[in-house]
Coordinates of C-alpha atoms in Angstrom, one line a residue:
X1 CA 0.0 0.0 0.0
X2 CA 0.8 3.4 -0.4
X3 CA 2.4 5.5 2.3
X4 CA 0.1 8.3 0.7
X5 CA -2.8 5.7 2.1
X6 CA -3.5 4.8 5.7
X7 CA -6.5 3.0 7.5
X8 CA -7.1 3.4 10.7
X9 CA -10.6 1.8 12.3
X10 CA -11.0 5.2 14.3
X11 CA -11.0 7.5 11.0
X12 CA -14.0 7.5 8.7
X13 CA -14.7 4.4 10.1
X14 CA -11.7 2.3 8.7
X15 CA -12.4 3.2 5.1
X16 CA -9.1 3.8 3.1
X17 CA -7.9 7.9 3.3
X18 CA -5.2 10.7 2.5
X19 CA -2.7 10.0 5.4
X20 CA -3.1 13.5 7.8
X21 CA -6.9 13.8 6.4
X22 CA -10.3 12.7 6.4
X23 CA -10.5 12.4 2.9
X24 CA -11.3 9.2 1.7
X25 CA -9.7 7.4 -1.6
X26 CA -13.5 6.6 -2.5
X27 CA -14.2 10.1 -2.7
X28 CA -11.5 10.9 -5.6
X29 CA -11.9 8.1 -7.3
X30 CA -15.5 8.7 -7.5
X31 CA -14.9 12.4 -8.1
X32 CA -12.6 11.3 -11.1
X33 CA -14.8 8.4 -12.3
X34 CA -17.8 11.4 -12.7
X35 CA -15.7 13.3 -15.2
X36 CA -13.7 15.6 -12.8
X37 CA -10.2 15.8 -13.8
X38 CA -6.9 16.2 -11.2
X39 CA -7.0 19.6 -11.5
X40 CA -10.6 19.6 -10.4
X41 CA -10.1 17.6 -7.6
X42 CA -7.3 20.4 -6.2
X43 CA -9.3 23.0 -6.6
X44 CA -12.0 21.2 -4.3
X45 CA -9.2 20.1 -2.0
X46 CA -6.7 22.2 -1.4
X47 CA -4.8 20.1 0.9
X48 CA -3.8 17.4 -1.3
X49 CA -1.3 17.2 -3.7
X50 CA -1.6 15.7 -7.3
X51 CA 0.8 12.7 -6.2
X52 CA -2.0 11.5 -3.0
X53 CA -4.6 11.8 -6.1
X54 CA -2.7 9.3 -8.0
X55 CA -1.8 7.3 -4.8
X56 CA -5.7 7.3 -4.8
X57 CA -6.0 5.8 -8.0
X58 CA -2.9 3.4 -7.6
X59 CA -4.8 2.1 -4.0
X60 CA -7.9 1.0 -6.1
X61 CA -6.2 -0.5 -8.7
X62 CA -4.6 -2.8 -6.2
X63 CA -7.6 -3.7 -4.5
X64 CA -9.0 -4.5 -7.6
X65 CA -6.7 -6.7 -8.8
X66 CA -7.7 -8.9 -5.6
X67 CA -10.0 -12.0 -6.7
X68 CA -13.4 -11.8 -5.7
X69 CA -16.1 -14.8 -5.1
X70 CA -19.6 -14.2 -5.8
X71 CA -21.8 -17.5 -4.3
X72 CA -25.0 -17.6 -5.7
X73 CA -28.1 -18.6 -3.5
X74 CA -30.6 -20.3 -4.8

């Protein structure tokens, strides 16, 4: 994982964020999946930095590259 990325079960309830913030990887990605670009995302938070938006990106890659098991019910 990235050192740009911590989880901590007593921030945002353990979901994946910016190390020093409250601002979770989720949150860019989605921002960023909607159309937003980098730039965009900045501008909105003024406390990253281009490299924790792509530490963002790089953090859900690597989770999805995780297999994943769907069991159907019948």
């Amino acid at each position: 994982m990235s050192p740009r990325i911590m989880i901590d079960p007593m921030i945002c309830n353990g979901r994946p964020v910016v190390r020093g913030t409250r601002i979770t990887a989720q949150t860019i990605v989605e921002f960023l999946a909607a159309g937003d670009s980098v730039e965009d995302v900045l501008e909105e938070y003024p406390v990253l930095t281009r490299e924790d938006v792509l530490a963002c990106l790089t953090y859900s890659s690597q989770v999805m590259g995780h297999r994943f098991a769907v069991d159907r019910i019948a």
